[in-house]
CSV table of N, CA and C in Angstrom, one decimal:
chain,number,residue,atom,x,y,z
A,1,MET,N,-23.7,-4.7,28.0
A,1,MET,CA,-23.1,-3.2,27.7
A,1,MET,C,-22.2,-2.7,28.8
A,2,SER,N,-20.9,-2.4,28.6
A,2,SER,CA,-20.2,-2.0,29.4
A,2,SER,C,-20.1,-0.5,29.5
A,3,LYS,N,-19.7,-0.2,30.9
A,3,LYS,CA,-19.7,1.2,31.1
A,3,LYS,C,-18.2,1.7,30.8
A,4,THR,N,-18.5,2.9,30.2
A,4,THR,CA,-17.1,3.8,29.8
A,4,THR,C,-16.1,4.0,31.1
A,5,LYS,N,-14.7,3.8,30.9
A,5,LYS,CA,-14.0,3.7,32.0
A,5,LYS,C,-13.1,5.1,31.9
A,6,TYR,N,-13.0,5.7,33.0
A,6,TYR,CA,-12.5,6.9,33.5
A,6,TYR,C,-11.4,6.6,34.6
A,7,SER,N,-10.3,7.1,34.7
A,7,SER,CA,-9.4,7.0,35.7
A,7,SER,C,-9.9,7.9,36.8
A,8,ASP,N,-9.3,7.5,37.9
A,8,ASP,CA,-9.7,8.4,39.1
A,8,ASP,C,-9.3,9.4,39.2
A,9,LYS,N,-8.3,10.0,38.7
A,9,LYS,CA,-7.7,11.3,38.6
A,9,LYS,C,-8.7,12.1,37.7
A,10,ALA,N,-8.9,11.6,36.6
A,10,ALA,CA,-10.0,12.0,35.5
A,10,ALA,C,-11.4,12.3,36.4
A,11,GLN,N,-11.7,11.4,37.0
A,11,GLN,CA,-13.2,11.6,37.6
A,11,GLN,C,-13.0,12.7,38.9
A,12,ASP,N,-11.9,12.8,39.3
A,12,ASP,CA,-11.6,14.1,40.4
A,12,ASP,C,-11.6,15.3,39.7
A,13,LYS,N,-11.0,15.4,38.4
A,13,LYS,CA,-11.0,16.6,37.7
A,13,LYS,C,-12.4,17.1,37.2
A,14,VAL,N,-13.1,16.1,36.7
A,14,VAL,CA,-14.5,16.5,36.3
A,14,VAL,C,-15.3,16.9,37.8
A,15,GLY,N,-15.0,16.4,38.9
A,15,GLY,CA,-15.6,16.6,40.1
A,15,GLY,C,-15.3,18.1,40.5
A,16,LYS,N,-14.1,18.3,40.1
A,16,LYS,CA,-13.8,19.8,40.8
A,16,LYS,C,-14.3,20.9,40.0
A,17,VAL,N,-14.5,20.5,38.5
A,17,VAL,CA,-15.1,21.4,37.6
A,17,VAL,C,-16.6,21.3,37.8
A,18,MET,N,-17.3,20.3,38.2
A,18,MET,CA,-18.8,20.4,38.4
A,18,MET,C,-18.8,21.3,39.7
A,19,HIS,N,-17.8,21.3,40.5
A,19,HIS,CA,-18.1,21.9,42.0
A,19,HIS,C,-18.1,23.6,41.8
A,20,GLU,N,-17.1,23.9,40.7
A,20,GLU,CA,-17.0,25.1,40.2
A,20,GLU,C,-18.4,25.6,39.5
A,21,PHE,N,-19.0,24.7,38.8
A,21,PHE,CA,-20.1,24.9,38.0
A,21,PHE,C,-21.2,25.2,39.0
A,22,LYS,N,-21.4,24.6,40.1
A,22,LYS,CA,-22.4,24.3,41.2
A,22,LYS,C,-22.3,26.1,41.9
A,23,GLU,N,-21.1,26.3,42.1
A,23,GLU,CA,-20.7,27.5,42.7
A,23,GLU,C,-21.0,28.9,41.9
A,24,GLY,N,-21.2,28.5,40.6
A,24,GLY,CA,-21.3,29.7,39.5
A,24,GLY,C,-20.1,30.2,39.0
A,25,LYS,N,-18.8,29.8,39.3
A,25,LYS,CA,-17.8,30.3,38.9
A,25,LYS,C,-17.1,29.6,37.8
A,26,LEU,N,-17.6,28.8,37.1
A,26,LEU,CA,-17.1,28.0,36.0
A,26,LEU,C,-17.3,29.0,34.6
A,27,LYS,N,-16.5,29.2,34.0
A,27,LYS,CA,-16.4,30.1,32.5
A,27,LYS,C,-15.9,29.3,31.4
A,28,SER,N,-16.6,29.4,30.2
A,28,SER,CA,-16.1,28.8,29.0
A,28,SER,C,-14.9,29.6,28.6
A,29,SER,N,-14.5,29.0,27.4
A,29,SER,CA,-13.3,29.7,26.8
A,29,SER,C,-13.5,31.0,26.3
A,30,SER,N,-14.9,31.4,26.2
A,30,SER,CA,-15.1,32.7,25.7
A,30,SER,C,-15.4,33.7,26.8
A,31,GLY,N,-15.2,33.2,28.0
A,31,GLY,CA,-15.4,34.1,29.2
A,31,GLY,C,-16.8,34.1,29.8
A,32,GLN,N,-17.6,33.4,29.1
A,32,GLN,CA,-19.1,33.6,29.5
A,32,GLN,C,-19.2,32.6,30.5
A,33,LYS,N,-20.2,32.7,31.4
A,33,LYS,CA,-20.6,31.8,32.7
A,33,LYS,C,-21.2,30.7,32.0
A,34,VAL,N,-20.7,29.5,32.3
A,34,VAL,CA,-21.5,28.2,32.0
A,34,VAL,C,-22.8,27.8,32.7
A,35,THR,N,-24.1,27.7,32.2
A,35,THR,CA,-25.1,27.4,32.7
A,35,THR,C,-25.5,26.1,32.3
A,36,ASN,N,-25.0,25.2,31.6
A,36,ASN,CA,-25.7,24.0,31.1
A,36,ASN,C,-24.5,22.9,31.7
A,37,ARG,N,-25.3,22.0,32.5
A,37,ARG,CA,-24.6,21.0,33.1
A,37,ARG,C,-24.0,19.9,32.2
A,38,LYS,N,-24.4,19.8,31.0
A,38,LYS,CA,-23.6,18.9,30.1
A,38,LYS,C,-22.4,19.5,29.7
A,39,GLN,N,-22.5,20.9,29.4
A,39,GLN,CA,-21.4,21.8,28.9
A,39,GLN,C,-20.2,21.7,30.0
A,40,ALA,N,-20.6,21.6,31.4
A,40,ALA,CA,-19.6,21.8,32.5
A,40,ALA,C,-19.1,20.5,32.5
A,41,ILE,N,-19.8,19.3,32.0
A,41,ILE,CA,-19.3,17.7,32.1
A,41,ILE,C,-18.2,17.8,30.9
A,42,ALA,N,-18.6,18.5,29.9
A,42,ALA,CA,-17.5,18.4,28.7
A,42,ALA,C,-16.3,19.2,29.0
A,43,ILE,N,-16.4,20.4,29.6
A,43,ILE,CA,-15.1,21.2,30.0
A,43,ILE,C,-14.3,20.3,30.8
A,44,GLY,N,-14.9,19.7,31.8
A,44,GLY,CA,-14.0,18.7,32.6
A,44,GLY,C,-13.3,17.8,32.1
A,45,ILE,N,-14.0,17.0,31.1
A,45,ILE,CA,-13.6,15.6,30.3
A,45,ILE,C,-12.3,16.4,29.6
A,46,SER,N,-12.8,17.3,28.8
A,46,SER,CA,-11.8,17.9,27.9
A,46,SER,C,-10.3,18.5,28.7
A,47,GLU,N,-10.7,18.9,29.9
A,47,GLU,CA,-9.2,19.4,30.6
A,47,GLU,C,-8.6,18.1,31.2
A,48,ALA,N,-9.3,17.2,31.5
A,48,ALA,CA,-8.5,15.8,32.0
A,48,ALA,C,-8.0,15.3,31.0
A,49,ARG,N,-8.6,15.4,29.6
A,49,ARG,CA,-7.7,15.0,28.4
A,49,ARG,C,-6.5,15.8,28.0
A,50,GLU,N,-6.6,16.9,28.3
A,50,GLU,CA,-5.3,17.9,28.1
A,50,GLU,C,-4.2,17.5,28.9
A,51,GLU,N,-4.5,17.1,30.2
A,51,GLU,CA,-3.6,16.9,31.3
A,51,GLU,C,-3.0,15.3,31.1
A,52,GLY,N,-3.6,14.6,29.9
A,52,GLY,CA,-3.3,13.4,29.8
A,52,GLY,C,-3.7,12.3,30.7
A,53,LEU,N,-4.8,12.5,31.2
A,53,LEU,CA,-5.4,11.4,32.2
A,53,LEU,C,-6.1,10.3,31.3
A,54,LYS,N,-6.5,9.1,32.0
A,54,LYS,CA,-7.0,8.2,31.1
A,54,LYS,C,-8.4,8.6,30.7
A,55,VAL,N,-8.9,9.0,29.7
A,55,VAL,CA,-10.4,9.4,29.3
A,55,VAL,C,-10.4,8.7,27.8
A,56,PRO,N,-11.7,8.0,27.6
A,56,PRO,CA,-12.0,7.4,26.6
A,56,PRO,C,-11.8,8.4,25.4
A,57,PRO,N,-11.4,8.0,24.2
A,57,PRO,CA,-11.5,8.8,22.9
A,57,PRO,C,-12.6,9.4,22.6
A,58,LYS,N,-12.8,10.6,21.9
A,58,LYS,CA,-14.2,11.2,21.5
A,58,LYS,C,-14.9,10.4,20.4
A,59,LYS,N,-16.0,10.4,20.4
A,59,LYS,CA,-16.8,9.6,19.8
A,59,LYS,C,-16.9,10.1,18.3
A,60,LYS,N,-16.8,9.2,17.2
A,60,LYS,CA,-16.8,9.6,15.8
A,60,LYS,C,-18.1,9.5,15.2
A,61,ASN,N,-18.7,10.7,14.7
A,61,ASN,CA,-19.8,10.4,13.8
A,61,ASN,C,-19.5,9.9,12.6
A,62,ASN,N,-20.4,8.8,12.0
A,62,ASN,CA,-20.3,8.3,10.8
A,62,ASN,C,-21.0,9.2,9.8
């Protein structure tokens, strides 16, 4: 099983978002404070995708 590949810049972006999350400064789009680790990671990946960084495509549900 191969591991999913993210670019170094995408990893940096997720790392910065996680740092905000750990400090308690990360907000969701609705303005609420993010308290879920998985949600924080999803926000970081989403922001990296918006910037055009190398991020695998979203999973498709069958």
